[in-house]
Amino acid sequence: RFLSQSVQLVGLGSESFDDAMDAIRSMQVMGEREFRDGELEHWKPMSMKGLDAIELSNRYFRPRNTTNNEEGVPFPNDVDPVGILAKMAQRKWIHTEDNEVRYYRGVMDERGKKRQARYVSAKPQIFRVGDIVEAQCSVMFLRTNEGMARMKMILRALALINSDNSTVSNGIHNDDTMKRKIGFKEEEEDIDARAKKTNRTDDHEREERMMMEP
């Protein structure tokens, strides 16, 4: 029930990360107007070595609606290679599109004299502590068992931008650092039907460049 995909992010002074934190705080203020005074729990960032950090997560399952014959979506092979998660779902739980997290990596293409950045699908196991990533999330307001409400960031997508920090100890260095505007955009030949759905955004979704921290 509580199994989830999650990531902890810290900006280390990144301006875009600070902007994202300000946006989340603004959403907290706006959300307070949707509840009775004091009903929404106060949100505050995590602290890692004195720096603001944030955790984004998304559960693998949600309770199955017993009033209809809803169908879930299959787990990607990279997420559930031997079908363990699929077996856990059975009748009580269901894995839906809202439970899915998309994984990407940024690559640099040589096109004549220009170098163009793009995203391609990636396996979740490529990520390491210290990687520079871009993350996409949704902000939701949830009811607690105590009758209160709280704000939660739901992980939607994660893209590896630079792995120099995590590979330097192995003597590996990548000179192709991604330098582009935020947003997951793939070339047409790399986009499948499910990836197209992932790249949509709404008023509550925000993508920011961040650095992973243990």
Short mmCIF file of C-alpha atoms in Angstrom, two decimals:
data_model
loop_
_atom_site.label_atom_id
_atom_site.label_comp_id
_atom_site.label_asym_id
_atom_site.label_seq_id
_atom_site.Cartn_x
_atom_site.Cartn_y
_atom_site.Cartn_z
CA ARG A 1 0.00 0.00 0.00
CA PHE A 2 2.68 2.50 0.99
CA LEU A 3 5.35 1.48 -1.53
CA SER A 4 6.41 4.52 -3.52
CA GLN A 5 8.93 6.02 -5.90
CA SER A 6 10.58 9.02 -4.32
CA VAL A 7 13.48 11.42 -4.63
CA GLN A 8 14.97 14.02 -2.31
CA LEU A 9 16.24 17.20 -3.94
CA VAL A 10 18.42 20.05 -2.71
CA GLY A 11 19.34 23.17 -4.64
CA LEU A 12 22.74 24.04 -3.14
CA GLY A 13 22.13 27.70 -3.89
CA SER A 14 20.47 27.13 -7.28
CA GLU A 15 18.29 30.10 -8.24
CA SER A 16 15.78 27.88 -10.05
CA PHE A 17 15.45 25.67 -6.97
CA ASP A 18 14.85 28.72 -4.78
CA ASP A 19 12.19 29.91 -7.23
CA ALA A 20 10.51 26.51 -7.01
CA MET A 21 10.47 26.68 -3.22
CA ASP A 22 8.91 30.15 -3.35
CA ALA A 23 6.24 28.84 -5.73
CA ILE A 24 5.41 25.97 -3.38
CA ARG A 25 5.08 28.36 -0.46
CA SER A 26 2.72 30.50 -2.56
CA MET A 27 0.59 27.44 -3.28
CA GLN A 28 0.40 26.78 0.45
CA VAL A 29 -0.95 30.31 0.99
CA MET A 30 -3.51 29.91 -1.81
CA GLY A 31 -4.53 26.49 -0.53
CA GLU A 32 -5.30 27.84 2.92
CA ARG A 33 -8.28 29.69 1.42
CA GLU A 34 -9.85 26.37 0.42
CA PHE A 35 -10.09 25.15 4.01
CA ARG A 36 -11.27 26.42 7.36
CA ASP A 37 -8.78 28.55 9.26
CA GLY A 38 -6.07 26.33 10.72
CA GLU A 39 -7.30 23.19 8.97
CA LEU A 40 -4.45 23.00 6.45
CA GLU A 41 -1.21 21.84 8.03
CA HIS A 42 1.70 24.24 7.58
CA TRP A 43 4.15 23.06 4.94
CA LYS A 44 7.86 23.56 5.39
CA PRO A 45 10.82 22.16 3.45
CA MET A 46 13.13 19.47 4.73
CA SER A 47 16.57 20.44 5.99
CA MET A 48 19.77 18.79 4.79
CA LYS A 49 22.99 20.06 6.31
CA GLY A 50 21.33 23.41 6.88
CA LEU A 51 19.98 23.68 3.32
CA ASP A 52 16.36 23.60 2.17
CA ALA A 53 15.40 20.32 0.52
CA ILE A 54 12.23 18.74 -0.78
CA GLU A 55 10.94 15.21 -1.22
CA LEU A 56 8.80 14.24 -4.21
CA SER A 57 7.07 10.87 -4.20
CA ASN A 58 4.38 8.85 -5.92
CA ARG A 59 2.84 5.63 -4.64
CA TYR A 60 2.79 2.56 -6.85
CA PHE A 61 -0.85 1.82 -6.01
CA ARG A 62 -4.12 3.32 -4.92
CA PRO A 63 -7.19 1.48 -3.56
CA ARG A 64 -9.30 -0.09 -6.27
CA ASN A 65 -12.78 1.39 -6.70
CA THR A 66 -15.19 -1.44 -6.00
CA THR A 67 -18.14 0.32 -7.64
CA ASN A 68 -16.89 -0.19 -11.19
CA ASN A 69 -14.65 -2.44 -13.24
CA GLU A 70 -11.80 0.00 -13.67
CA GLU A 71 -8.60 -1.22 -15.24
CA GLY A 72 -5.10 -0.15 -14.35
CA VAL A 73 -2.05 0.23 -16.55
CA PRO A 74 0.82 -2.28 -16.68
CA PHE A 75 4.11 -1.55 -14.96
CA PRO A 76 7.00 -0.73 -17.31
CA ASN A 77 9.51 -3.59 -17.54
CA ASP A 78 12.26 -1.35 -16.18
CA VAL A 79 10.22 -0.67 -13.03
CA ASP A 80 8.88 -4.18 -12.45
CA PRO A 81 11.15 -6.55 -14.43
CA VAL A 82 9.94 -9.81 -12.84
CA GLY A 83 6.34 -8.83 -12.12
CA ILE A 84 6.52 -8.58 -8.32
CA LEU A 85 4.61 -5.29 -8.16
CA ALA A 86 1.98 -6.53 -10.59
CA LYS A 87 1.33 -9.56 -8.36
CA MET A 88 0.98 -7.32 -5.29
CA ALA A 89 -1.85 -5.30 -6.83
CA GLN A 90 -4.38 -8.12 -7.34
CA ARG A 91 -7.97 -7.20 -6.41
CA LYS A 92 -7.56 -4.62 -3.65
CA TRP A 93 -5.05 -2.26 -5.26
CA ILE A 94 -4.61 -0.79 -8.71
CA HIS A 95 -1.74 0.88 -10.58
CA THR A 96 -3.03 3.78 -12.70
CA GLU A 97 -1.56 6.46 -14.95
CA ASP A 98 -1.52 8.83 -11.98
CA ASN A 99 0.79 6.40 -10.18
CA GLU A 100 3.33 6.33 -12.99
CA VAL A 101 6.64 8.19 -12.94
CA ARG A 102 8.48 8.83 -16.22
CA TYR A 103 12.27 8.70 -16.37
CA TYR A 104 14.45 10.49 -18.90
CA ARG A 105 18.04 11.47 -19.57
CA GLY A 106 19.28 14.49 -21.44
CA VAL A 107 21.51 14.01 -24.48
CA MET A 108 23.32 16.42 -26.77
CA ASP A 109 22.92 15.95 -30.52
CA GLU A 110 25.43 17.24 -33.07
CA ARG A 111 23.48 18.77 -35.95
CA GLY A 112 25.86 20.51 -38.26
CA LYS A 113 27.48 23.32 -36.31
CA LYS A 114 24.75 23.31 -33.69
CA ARG A 115 24.41 21.16 -30.60
CA GLN A 116 20.82 20.51 -29.65
CA ALA A 117 19.63 19.13 -26.33
CA ARG A 118 16.81 16.60 -26.15
CA TYR A 119 15.37 13.98 -23.81
CA VAL A 120 15.14 10.23 -24.29
CA SER A 121 13.47 7.63 -22.11
CA ALA A 122 15.69 6.09 -19.44
CA LYS A 123 15.72 3.36 -16.83
CA PRO A 124 15.06 4.42 -13.21
CA GLN A 125 18.26 2.72 -12.03
CA ILE A 126 20.53 5.20 -13.84
CA PHE A 127 20.09 7.82 -11.10
CA ARG A 128 22.68 8.25 -8.34
CA VAL A 129 23.09 10.46 -5.29
CA GLY A 130 24.74 13.70 -6.44
CA ASP A 131 23.24 13.72 -9.95
CA ILE A 132 21.87 16.97 -11.33
CA VAL A 133 18.29 16.39 -12.41
CA GLU A 134 15.13 18.09 -13.55
CA ALA A 135 11.93 17.06 -11.80
CA GLN A 136 8.27 17.49 -12.62
CA CYS A 137 5.60 17.27 -9.94
CA SER A 138 1.98 18.01 -9.15
CA VAL A 139 0.82 19.73 -5.98
CA MET A 140 -2.14 18.13 -4.21
CA PHE A 141 -4.07 18.85 -1.03
CA LEU A 142 -5.00 15.67 0.84
CA ARG A 143 -7.17 14.87 3.83
CA THR A 144 -5.48 13.14 6.77
CA ASN A 145 -6.98 10.51 9.06
CA GLU A 146 -7.12 13.16 11.78
CA GLY A 147 -9.48 15.32 9.73
CA MET A 148 -6.81 17.85 8.79
CA ALA A 149 -5.48 18.63 5.32
CA ARG A 150 -1.92 18.75 4.06
CA MET A 151 -0.09 19.68 0.90
CA LYS A 152 1.91 17.02 -0.92
CA MET A 153 4.19 17.07 -3.97
CA ILE A 154 3.52 14.13 -6.31
CA LEU A 155 6.47 13.03 -8.46
CA ARG A 156 5.56 12.84 -12.17
CA ALA A 157 8.86 12.73 -14.04
CA LEU A 158 12.60 12.80 -13.42
CA ALA A 159 15.32 13.59 -15.96
CA LEU A 160 19.06 13.07 -15.54
CA ILE A 161 20.91 16.17 -16.73
CA ASN A 162 24.47 15.73 -15.46
CA SER A 163 26.11 12.82 -13.65
CA ASP A 164 29.62 14.25 -13.22
CA ASN A 165 29.34 14.49 -9.44
CA SER A 166 28.41 10.83 -9.05
CA THR A 167 30.91 9.43 -11.59
CA VAL A 168 34.03 11.45 -10.77
CA SER A 169 35.11 8.86 -8.19
CA ASN A 170 35.19 6.26 -10.97
CA GLY A 171 37.31 8.43 -13.23
CA ILE A 172 34.42 9.00 -15.62
CA HIS A 173 33.69 12.48 -16.91
CA ASN A 174 30.95 13.67 -19.23
CA ASP A 175 31.72 16.82 -21.21
CA ASP A 176 28.23 17.04 -22.68
CA THR A 177 26.46 19.08 -20.02
CA MET A 178 22.86 19.94 -20.78
CA LYS A 179 22.24 23.66 -21.11
CA ARG A 180 18.67 24.35 -22.10
CA LYS A 181 15.37 25.65 -20.82
CA ILE A 182 13.43 23.54 -18.38
CA GLY A 183 10.95 21.08 -19.86
CA PHE A 184 10.92 17.49 -21.02
CA LYS A 185 10.79 17.49 -24.80
CA GLU A 186 11.79 14.55 -26.95
CA GLU A 187 12.37 14.24 -30.66
CA GLU A 188 9.42 12.74 -32.56
CA GLU A 189 11.12 9.42 -33.16
CA ASP A 190 11.66 8.97 -29.41
CA ILE A 191 8.12 9.76 -28.29
CA ASP A 192 5.62 6.99 -27.69
CA ALA A 193 1.96 7.37 -26.80
CA ARG A 194 2.52 7.24 -23.05
CA ALA A 195 5.40 9.72 -23.11
CA LYS A 196 3.15 12.23 -24.86
CA LYS A 197 0.74 12.12 -21.95
CA THR A 198 3.56 12.66 -19.48
CA ASN A 199 4.79 15.85 -21.09
CA ARG A 200 1.52 17.67 -20.42
CA THR A 201 1.50 20.26 -17.66
CA ASP A 202 -1.26 22.04 -15.77
CA ASP A 203 -1.50 25.06 -13.51
CA HIS A 204 -0.25 23.03 -10.58
CA GLU A 205 2.76 21.45 -12.26
CA ARG A 206 6.20 23.00 -12.19
CA GLU A 207 9.52 21.80 -13.52
CA GLU A 208 12.76 22.95 -11.96
CA ARG A 209 16.43 21.97 -12.15
CA MET A 210 17.65 20.55 -8.88
CA MET A 211 20.45 18.48 -7.40
CA MET A 212 19.91 15.19 -5.63
CA GLU A 213 21.17 14.86 -2.07
CA PRO A 214 21.29 11.82 0.26
#
